[in-house]
mmCIF file of C-alpha atoms and ligand atoms in Angstrom:
data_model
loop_
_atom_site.group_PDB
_atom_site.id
_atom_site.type_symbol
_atom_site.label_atom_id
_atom_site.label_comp_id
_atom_site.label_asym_id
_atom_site.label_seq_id
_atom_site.Cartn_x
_atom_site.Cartn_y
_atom_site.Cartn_z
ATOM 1 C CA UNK A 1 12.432 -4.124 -51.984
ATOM 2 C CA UNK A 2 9.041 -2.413 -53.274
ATOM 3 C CA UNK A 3 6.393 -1.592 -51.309
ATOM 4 C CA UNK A 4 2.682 -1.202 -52.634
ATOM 5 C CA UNK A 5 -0.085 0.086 -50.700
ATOM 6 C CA UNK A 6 -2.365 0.548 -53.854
ATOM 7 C CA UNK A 7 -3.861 -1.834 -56.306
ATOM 8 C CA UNK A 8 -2.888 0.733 -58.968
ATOM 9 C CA UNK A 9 0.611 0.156 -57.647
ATOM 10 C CA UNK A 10 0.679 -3.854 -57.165
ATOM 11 C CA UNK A 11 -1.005 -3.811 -60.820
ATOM 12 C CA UNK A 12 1.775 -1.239 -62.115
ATOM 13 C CA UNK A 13 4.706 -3.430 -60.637
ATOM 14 C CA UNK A 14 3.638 -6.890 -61.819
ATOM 15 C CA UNK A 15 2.471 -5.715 -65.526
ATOM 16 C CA UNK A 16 6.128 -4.086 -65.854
ATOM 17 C CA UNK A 17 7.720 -7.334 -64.323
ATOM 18 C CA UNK A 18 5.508 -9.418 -66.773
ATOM 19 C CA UNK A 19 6.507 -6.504 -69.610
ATOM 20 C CA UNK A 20 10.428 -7.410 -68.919
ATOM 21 C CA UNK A 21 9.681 -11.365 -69.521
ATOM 22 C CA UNK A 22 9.662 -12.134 -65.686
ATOM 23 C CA UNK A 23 7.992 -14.945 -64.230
ATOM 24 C CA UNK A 24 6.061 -14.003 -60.826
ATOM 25 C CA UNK A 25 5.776 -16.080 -57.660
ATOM 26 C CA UNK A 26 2.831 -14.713 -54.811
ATOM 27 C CA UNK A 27 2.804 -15.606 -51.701
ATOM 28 C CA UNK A 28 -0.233 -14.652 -49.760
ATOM 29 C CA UNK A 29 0.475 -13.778 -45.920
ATOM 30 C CA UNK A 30 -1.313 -12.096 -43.090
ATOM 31 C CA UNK A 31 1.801 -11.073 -41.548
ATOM 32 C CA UNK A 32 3.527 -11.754 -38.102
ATOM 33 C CA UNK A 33 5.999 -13.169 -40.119
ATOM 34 C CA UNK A 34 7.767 -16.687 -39.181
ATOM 35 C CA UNK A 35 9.772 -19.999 -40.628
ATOM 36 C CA UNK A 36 6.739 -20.814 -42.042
ATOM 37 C CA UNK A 37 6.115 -18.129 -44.212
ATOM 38 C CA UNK A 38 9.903 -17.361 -45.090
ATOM 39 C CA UNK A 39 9.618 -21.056 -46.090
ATOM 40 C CA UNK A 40 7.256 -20.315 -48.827
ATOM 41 C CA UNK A 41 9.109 -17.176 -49.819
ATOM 42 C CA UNK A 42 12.332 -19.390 -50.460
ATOM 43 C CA UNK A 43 10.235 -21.842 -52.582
ATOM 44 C CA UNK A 44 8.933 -19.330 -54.574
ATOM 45 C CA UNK A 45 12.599 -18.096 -55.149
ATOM 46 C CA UNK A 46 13.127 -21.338 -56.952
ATOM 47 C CA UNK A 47 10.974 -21.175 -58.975
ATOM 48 C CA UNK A 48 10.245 -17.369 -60.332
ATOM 49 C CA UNK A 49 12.161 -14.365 -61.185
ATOM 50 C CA UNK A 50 10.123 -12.459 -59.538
ATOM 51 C CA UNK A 51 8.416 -12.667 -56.136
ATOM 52 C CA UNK A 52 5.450 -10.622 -54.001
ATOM 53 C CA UNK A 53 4.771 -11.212 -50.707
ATOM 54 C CA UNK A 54 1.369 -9.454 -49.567
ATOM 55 C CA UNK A 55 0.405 -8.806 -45.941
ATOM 56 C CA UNK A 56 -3.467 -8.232 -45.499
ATOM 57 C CA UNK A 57 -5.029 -9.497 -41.864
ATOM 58 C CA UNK A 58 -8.206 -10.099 -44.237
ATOM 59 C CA UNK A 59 -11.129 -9.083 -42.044
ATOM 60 C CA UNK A 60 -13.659 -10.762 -44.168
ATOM 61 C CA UNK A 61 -12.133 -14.264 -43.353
ATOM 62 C CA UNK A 62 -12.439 -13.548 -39.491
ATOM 63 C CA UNK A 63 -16.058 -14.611 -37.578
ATOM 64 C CA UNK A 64 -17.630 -12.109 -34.997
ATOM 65 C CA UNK A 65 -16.002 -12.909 -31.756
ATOM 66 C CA UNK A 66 -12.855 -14.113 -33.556
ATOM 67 C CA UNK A 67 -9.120 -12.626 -33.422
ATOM 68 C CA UNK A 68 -9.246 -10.104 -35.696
ATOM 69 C CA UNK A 69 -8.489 -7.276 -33.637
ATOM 70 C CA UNK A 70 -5.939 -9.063 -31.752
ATOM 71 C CA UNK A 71 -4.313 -10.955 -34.381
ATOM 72 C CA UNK A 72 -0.303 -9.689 -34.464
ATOM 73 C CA UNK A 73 0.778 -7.092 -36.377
ATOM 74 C CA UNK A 74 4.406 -6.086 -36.626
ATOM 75 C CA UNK A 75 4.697 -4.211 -40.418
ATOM 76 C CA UNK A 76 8.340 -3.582 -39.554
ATOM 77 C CA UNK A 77 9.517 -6.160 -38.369
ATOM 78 C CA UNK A 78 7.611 -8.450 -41.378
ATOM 79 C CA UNK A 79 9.346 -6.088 -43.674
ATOM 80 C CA UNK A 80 12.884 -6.071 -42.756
ATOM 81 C CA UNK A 81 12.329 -9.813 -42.436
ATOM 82 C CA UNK A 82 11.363 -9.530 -46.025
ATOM 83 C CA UNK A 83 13.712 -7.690 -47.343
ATOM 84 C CA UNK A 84 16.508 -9.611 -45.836
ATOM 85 C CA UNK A 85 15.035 -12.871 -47.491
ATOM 86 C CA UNK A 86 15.747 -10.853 -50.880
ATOM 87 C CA UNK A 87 11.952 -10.355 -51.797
ATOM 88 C CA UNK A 88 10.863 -8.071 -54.660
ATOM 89 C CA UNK A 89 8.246 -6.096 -52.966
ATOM 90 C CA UNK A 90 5.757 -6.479 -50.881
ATOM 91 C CA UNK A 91 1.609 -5.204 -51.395
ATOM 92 C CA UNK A 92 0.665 -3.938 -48.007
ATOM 93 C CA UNK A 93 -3.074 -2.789 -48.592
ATOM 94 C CA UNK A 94 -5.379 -1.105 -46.116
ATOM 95 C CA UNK A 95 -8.708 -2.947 -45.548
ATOM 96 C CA UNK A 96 -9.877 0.132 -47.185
ATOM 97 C CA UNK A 97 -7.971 -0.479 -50.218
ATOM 98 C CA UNK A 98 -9.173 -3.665 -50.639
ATOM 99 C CA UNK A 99 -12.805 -3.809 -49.931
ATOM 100 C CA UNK A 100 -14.786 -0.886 -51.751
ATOM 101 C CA UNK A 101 -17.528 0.135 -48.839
ATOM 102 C CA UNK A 102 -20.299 -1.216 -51.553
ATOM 103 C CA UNK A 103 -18.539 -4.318 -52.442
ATOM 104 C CA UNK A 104 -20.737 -7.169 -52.322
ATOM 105 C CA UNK A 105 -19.856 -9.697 -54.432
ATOM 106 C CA UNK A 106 -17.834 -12.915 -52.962
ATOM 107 C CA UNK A 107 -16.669 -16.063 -54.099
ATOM 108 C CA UNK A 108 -18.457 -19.366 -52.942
ATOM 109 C CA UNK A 109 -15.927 -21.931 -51.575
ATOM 110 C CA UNK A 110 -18.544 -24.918 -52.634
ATOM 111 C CA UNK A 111 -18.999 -27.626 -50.178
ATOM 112 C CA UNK A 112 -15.134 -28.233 -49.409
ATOM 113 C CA UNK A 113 -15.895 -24.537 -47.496
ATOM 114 C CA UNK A 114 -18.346 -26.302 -45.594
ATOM 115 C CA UNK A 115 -16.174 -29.002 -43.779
ATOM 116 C CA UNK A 116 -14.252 -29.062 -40.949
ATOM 117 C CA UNK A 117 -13.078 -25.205 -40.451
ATOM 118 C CA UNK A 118 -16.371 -24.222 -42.437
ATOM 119 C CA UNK A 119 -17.849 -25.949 -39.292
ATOM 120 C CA UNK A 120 -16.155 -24.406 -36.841
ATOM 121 C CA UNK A 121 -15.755 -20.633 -38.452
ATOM 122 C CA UNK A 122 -19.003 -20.283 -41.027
ATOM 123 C CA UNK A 123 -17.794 -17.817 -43.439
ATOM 124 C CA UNK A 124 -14.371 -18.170 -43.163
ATOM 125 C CA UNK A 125 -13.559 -20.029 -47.433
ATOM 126 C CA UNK A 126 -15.875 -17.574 -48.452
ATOM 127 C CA UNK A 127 -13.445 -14.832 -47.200
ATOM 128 C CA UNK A 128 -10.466 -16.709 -47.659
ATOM 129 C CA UNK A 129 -11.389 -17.289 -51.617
ATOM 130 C CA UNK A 130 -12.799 -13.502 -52.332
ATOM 131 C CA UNK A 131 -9.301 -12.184 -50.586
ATOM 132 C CA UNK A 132 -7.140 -14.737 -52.829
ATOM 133 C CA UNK A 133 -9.472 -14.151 -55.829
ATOM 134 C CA UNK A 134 -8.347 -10.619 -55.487
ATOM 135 C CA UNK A 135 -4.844 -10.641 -54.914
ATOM 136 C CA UNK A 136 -4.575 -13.724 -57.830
ATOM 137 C CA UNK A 137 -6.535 -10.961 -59.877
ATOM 138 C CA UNK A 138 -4.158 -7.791 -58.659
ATOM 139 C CA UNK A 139 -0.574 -9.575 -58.595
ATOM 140 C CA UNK A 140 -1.651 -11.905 -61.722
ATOM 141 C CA UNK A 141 1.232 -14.205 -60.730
ATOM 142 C CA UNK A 142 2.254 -17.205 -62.780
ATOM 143 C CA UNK A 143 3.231 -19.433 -59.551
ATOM 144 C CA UNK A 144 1.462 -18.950 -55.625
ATOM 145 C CA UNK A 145 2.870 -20.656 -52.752
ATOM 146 C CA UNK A 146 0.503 -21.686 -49.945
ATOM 147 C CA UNK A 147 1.120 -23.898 -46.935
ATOM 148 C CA UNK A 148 0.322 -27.702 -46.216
ATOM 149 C CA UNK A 149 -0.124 -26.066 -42.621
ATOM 150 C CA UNK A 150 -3.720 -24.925 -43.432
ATOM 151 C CA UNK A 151 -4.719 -27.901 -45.601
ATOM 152 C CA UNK A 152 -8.265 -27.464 -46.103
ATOM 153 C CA UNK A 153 -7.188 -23.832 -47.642
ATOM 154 C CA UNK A 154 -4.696 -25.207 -49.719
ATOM 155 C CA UNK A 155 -7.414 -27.776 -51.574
ATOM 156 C CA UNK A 156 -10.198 -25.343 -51.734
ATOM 157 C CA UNK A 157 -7.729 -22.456 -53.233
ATOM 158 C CA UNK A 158 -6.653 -25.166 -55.976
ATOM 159 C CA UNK A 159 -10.105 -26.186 -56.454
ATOM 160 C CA UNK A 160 -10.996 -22.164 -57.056
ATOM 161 C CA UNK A 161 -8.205 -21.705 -59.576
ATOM 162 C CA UNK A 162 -9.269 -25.001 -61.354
ATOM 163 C CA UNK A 163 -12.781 -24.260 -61.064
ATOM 164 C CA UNK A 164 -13.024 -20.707 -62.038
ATOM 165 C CA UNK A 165 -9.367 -20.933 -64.236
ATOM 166 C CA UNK A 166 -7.207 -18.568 -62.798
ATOM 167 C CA UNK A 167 -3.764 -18.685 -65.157
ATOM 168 C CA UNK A 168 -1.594 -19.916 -62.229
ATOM 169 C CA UNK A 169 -0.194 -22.954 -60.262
ATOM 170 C CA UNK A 170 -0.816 -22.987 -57.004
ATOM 171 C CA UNK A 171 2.135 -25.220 -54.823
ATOM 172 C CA UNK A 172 2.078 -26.201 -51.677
ATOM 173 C CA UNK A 173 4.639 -26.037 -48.956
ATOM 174 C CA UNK A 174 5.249 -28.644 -46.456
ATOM 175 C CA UNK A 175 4.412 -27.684 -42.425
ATOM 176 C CA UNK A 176 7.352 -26.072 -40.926
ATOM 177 C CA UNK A 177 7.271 -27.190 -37.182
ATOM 178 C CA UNK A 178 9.720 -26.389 -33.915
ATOM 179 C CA UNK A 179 11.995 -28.715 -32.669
ATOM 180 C CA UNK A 180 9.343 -29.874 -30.415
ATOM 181 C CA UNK A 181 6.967 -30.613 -33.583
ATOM 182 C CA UNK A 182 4.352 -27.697 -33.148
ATOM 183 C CA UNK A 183 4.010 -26.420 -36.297
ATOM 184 C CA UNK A 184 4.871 -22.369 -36.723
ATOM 185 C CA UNK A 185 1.990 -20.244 -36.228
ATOM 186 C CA UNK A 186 1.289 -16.518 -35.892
ATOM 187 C CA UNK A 187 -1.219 -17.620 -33.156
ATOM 188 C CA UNK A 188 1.584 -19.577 -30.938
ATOM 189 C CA UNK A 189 2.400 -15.786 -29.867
ATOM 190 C CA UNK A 190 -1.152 -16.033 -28.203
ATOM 191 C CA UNK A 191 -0.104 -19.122 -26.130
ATOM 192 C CA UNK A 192 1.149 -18.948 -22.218
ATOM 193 C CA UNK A 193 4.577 -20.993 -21.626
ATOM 194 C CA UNK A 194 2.357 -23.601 -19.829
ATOM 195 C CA UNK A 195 0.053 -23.740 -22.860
ATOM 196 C CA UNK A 196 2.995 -23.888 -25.360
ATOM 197 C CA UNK A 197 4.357 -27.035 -23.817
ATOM 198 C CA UNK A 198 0.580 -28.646 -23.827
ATOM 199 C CA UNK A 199 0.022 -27.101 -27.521
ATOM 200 C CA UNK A 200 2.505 -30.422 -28.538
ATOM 201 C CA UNK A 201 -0.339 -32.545 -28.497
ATOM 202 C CA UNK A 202 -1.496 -32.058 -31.702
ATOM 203 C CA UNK A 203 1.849 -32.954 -33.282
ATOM 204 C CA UNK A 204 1.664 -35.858 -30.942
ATOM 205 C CA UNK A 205 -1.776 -36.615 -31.763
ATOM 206 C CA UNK A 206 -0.762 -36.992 -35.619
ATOM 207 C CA UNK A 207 3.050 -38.361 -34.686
ATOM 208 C CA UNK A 208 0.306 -41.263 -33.098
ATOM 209 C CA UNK A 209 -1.503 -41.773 -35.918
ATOM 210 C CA UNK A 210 1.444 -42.150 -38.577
ATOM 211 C CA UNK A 211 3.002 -44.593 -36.372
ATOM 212 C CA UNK A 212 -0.133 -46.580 -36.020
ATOM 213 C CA UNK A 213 -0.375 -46.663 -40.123
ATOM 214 C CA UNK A 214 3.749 -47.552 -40.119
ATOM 215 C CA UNK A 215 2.584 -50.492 -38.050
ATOM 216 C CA UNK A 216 -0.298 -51.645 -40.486
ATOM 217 C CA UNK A 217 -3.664 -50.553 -39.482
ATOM 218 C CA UNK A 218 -5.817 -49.919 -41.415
ATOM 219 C CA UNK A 219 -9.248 -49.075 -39.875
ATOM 220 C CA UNK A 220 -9.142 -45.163 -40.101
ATOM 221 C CA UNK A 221 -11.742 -44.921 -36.867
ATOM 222 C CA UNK A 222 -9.381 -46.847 -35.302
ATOM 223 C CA UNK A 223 -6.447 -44.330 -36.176
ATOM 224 C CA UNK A 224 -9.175 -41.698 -35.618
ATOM 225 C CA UNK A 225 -9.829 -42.906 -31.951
ATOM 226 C CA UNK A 226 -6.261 -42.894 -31.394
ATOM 227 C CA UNK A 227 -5.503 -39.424 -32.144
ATOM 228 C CA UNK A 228 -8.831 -38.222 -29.864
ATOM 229 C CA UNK A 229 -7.451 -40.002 -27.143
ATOM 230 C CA UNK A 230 -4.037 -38.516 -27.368
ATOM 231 C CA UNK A 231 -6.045 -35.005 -27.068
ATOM 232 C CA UNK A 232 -7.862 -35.917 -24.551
ATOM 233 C CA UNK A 233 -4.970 -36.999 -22.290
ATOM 234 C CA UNK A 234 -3.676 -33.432 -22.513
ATOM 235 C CA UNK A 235 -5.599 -31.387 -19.931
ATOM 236 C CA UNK A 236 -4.985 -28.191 -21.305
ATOM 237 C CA UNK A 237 -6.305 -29.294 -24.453
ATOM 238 C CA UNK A 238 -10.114 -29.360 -26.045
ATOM 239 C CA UNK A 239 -10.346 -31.158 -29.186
ATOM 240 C CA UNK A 240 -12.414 -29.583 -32.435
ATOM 241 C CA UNK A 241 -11.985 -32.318 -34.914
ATOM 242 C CA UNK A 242 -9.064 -35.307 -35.608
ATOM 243 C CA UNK A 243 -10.112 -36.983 -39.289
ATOM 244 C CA UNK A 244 -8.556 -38.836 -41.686
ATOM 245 C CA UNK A 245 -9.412 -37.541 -45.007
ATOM 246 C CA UNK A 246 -9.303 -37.951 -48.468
ATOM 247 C CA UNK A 247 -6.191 -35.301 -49.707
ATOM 248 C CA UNK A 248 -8.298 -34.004 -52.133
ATOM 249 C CA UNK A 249 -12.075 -34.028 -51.247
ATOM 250 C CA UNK A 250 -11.681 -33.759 -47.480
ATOM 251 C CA UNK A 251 -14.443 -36.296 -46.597
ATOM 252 C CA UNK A 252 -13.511 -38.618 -44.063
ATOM 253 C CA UNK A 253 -12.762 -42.056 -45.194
ATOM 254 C CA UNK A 254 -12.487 -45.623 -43.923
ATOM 255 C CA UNK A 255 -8.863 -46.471 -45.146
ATOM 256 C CA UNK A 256 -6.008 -45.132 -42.662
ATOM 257 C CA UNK A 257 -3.090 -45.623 -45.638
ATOM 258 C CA UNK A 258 -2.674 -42.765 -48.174
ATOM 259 C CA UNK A 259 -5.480 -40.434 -45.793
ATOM 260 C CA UNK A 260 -4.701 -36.904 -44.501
ATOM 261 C CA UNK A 261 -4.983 -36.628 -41.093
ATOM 262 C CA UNK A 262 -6.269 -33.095 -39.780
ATOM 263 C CA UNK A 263 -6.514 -31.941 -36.459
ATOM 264 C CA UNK A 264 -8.184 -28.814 -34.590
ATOM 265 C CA UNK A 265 -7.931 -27.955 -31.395
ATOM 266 C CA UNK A 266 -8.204 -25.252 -28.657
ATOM 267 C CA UNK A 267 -5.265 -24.572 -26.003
ATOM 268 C CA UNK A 268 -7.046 -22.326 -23.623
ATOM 269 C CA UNK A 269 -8.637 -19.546 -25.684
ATOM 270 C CA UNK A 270 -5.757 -20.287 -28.679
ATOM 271 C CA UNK A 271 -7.466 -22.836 -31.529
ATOM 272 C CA UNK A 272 -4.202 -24.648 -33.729
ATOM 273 C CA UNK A 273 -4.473 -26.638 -36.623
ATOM 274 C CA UNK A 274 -2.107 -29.496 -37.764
ATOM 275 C CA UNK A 275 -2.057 -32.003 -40.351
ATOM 276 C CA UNK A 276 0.350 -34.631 -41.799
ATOM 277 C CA UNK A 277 -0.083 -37.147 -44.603
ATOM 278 C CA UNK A 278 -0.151 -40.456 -43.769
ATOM 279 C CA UNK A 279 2.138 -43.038 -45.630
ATOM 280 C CA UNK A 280 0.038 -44.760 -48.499
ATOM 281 C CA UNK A 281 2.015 -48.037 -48.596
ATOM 282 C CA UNK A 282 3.569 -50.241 -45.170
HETATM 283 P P1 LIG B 301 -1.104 -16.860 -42.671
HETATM 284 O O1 LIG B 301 -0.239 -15.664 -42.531
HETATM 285 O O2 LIG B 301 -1.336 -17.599 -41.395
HETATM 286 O O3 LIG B 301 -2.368 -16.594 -43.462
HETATM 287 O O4 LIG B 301 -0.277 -17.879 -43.561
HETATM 288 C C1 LIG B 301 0.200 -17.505 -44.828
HETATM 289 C C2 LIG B 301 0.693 -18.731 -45.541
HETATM 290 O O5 LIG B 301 1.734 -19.343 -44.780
HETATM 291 C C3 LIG B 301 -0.400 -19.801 -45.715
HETATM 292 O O6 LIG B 301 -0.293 -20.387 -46.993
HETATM 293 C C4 LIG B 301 -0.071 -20.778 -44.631
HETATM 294 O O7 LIG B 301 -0.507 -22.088 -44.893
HETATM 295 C C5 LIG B 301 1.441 -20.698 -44.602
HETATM 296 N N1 LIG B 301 1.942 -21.189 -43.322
HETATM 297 C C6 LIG B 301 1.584 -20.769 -42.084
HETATM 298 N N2 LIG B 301 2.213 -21.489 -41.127
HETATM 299 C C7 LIG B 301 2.982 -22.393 -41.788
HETATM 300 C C8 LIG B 301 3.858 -23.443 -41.377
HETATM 301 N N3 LIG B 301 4.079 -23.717 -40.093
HETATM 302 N N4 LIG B 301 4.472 -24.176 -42.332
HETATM 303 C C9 LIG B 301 4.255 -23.933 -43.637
HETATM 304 N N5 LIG B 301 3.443 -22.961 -44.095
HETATM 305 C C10 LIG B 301 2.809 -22.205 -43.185
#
């Protein structure tokens, strides 16, 4: 496995790979490696000859008084997990090497950025979309793999590469979860065993809502209520948001059947995010 700690060198690597005929698969990671991300890496195996992982904790998508300095970082252990997944190589960049110390120009997210975690963490599209702009720009890969896990990214990274036509498809991943249903995080490491058992309660909270829509309702406030409730009966828990969506524009809509549900919540000082699709037809 390759490692690239330069754009000169993640540049250098894909235009030979491209030079040789090879179809290239990114998939964009902040490290602290789990199911979840060796999930995408075994999608994009399908489906490319050749595939990049890149690590980058991306400050600029982090608010002030938000994880960044805390968030896990294990380069090791991400890389022999890498490496014994059969990955090509890997672009490890400094913030340094990213971000020129003049570097002012970003890309807007549009309104999507606005909803739901543009609520919650102003700022944080607009870092997400410069950092994938960049690495979409550096790796130029035919194929990206992102996660359903963080939904509203997914939609507003497809809406960028529509938008401002970036030569790549971007596919998404379904939610890898525990046995107990909490979907795989980087931030679960955060959580205290008592908070980890009460952390369920988002799974829970959408596990309500798809059986509600299995049973026929309709009325997406209804559904909506539901889920809240579910949150609210967990002590440990304090609920951000739980919407049913529209998949693609994210605004909240009146029909349960075919919706996205999201959910955001904190677990003492951890916030999770969750979402599952809702079944279209009953
Ligand atoms: P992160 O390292 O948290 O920025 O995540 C990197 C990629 O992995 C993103 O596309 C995430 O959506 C995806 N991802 C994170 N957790 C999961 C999960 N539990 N299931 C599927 N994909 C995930």
């Amino acid at each position: 496995m390759e490692q690239a700690v330069s754009k000169e060198e993640i540049r250098q690597l894909s235009l030979e790979a491209r030079r040789e005929g090879k179809r290239i698969a990114l998939v964009p990671t902040m490290g602290a490696l789990h199911e979840g991300h060796l999930s995408l890496v075994r999608a994009a195996q399908t489906r490319a000859d050749v595939v990049v992982a890149s690590i980058f904790v991306n400050p600029t998508q982090f608010g002030p008084g938000e994880d960044f300095e805390a968030y896990p970082r294990d380069l090791e252990r991400d890389m022999a997990l890498l490496s014994a997944e059969g990955v090509d190589a890997v672009f490890t960049p400094s913030a340094d090497a990213m971000y020129a110390p003049d570097a002012q120009v970003t890309v807007d997210p549009g309104p999507l950025g606005e909803l739901w975690e543009g609520t919650s963490r102003p700022g944080h599209f607009r870092g997400v979309c410069t950092v994938v702009a960049k690495l979409l720009s550096l790796v130029s890969p035919d194929v990206a793999f992102f996660g359903e896990k963080d939904y509203q990214q997914l939609v507003i990274v497809r809406r960028m590469a529509a938008d401002l036509d970036f030569p790549v498809k971007i596919v998404a991943c379904p939610v890898v979860r525990d046995p107990d249903g909490l979907a795989v995080s980087s931030r679960n490491a955060y959580l205290s065993p008592e908070e980890r058992r009460a952390a369920t309660v988002l799974y829970r909270a959408l596990r309500e809502a798809e059986t509600l829509v299995c049973g026929g309702e309709r009325d997406g406030s209804f559904v909506e209520q539901a889920m809240r409730d579910t949150v609210e009966s967990e002590p440990l828990a304090v609920l951000d948001y739980a919407a049913l969506v529209d998949p693609r524009t994210l605004v909240r809509v009146a029909e349960a059947p075919g919706a996205r549900a999201i959910i955001a919540a904190r677990i003492g000082a951890t916030r999770l995010i969750d979402t599952m699709a809702m079944p279209s037809s009953v």
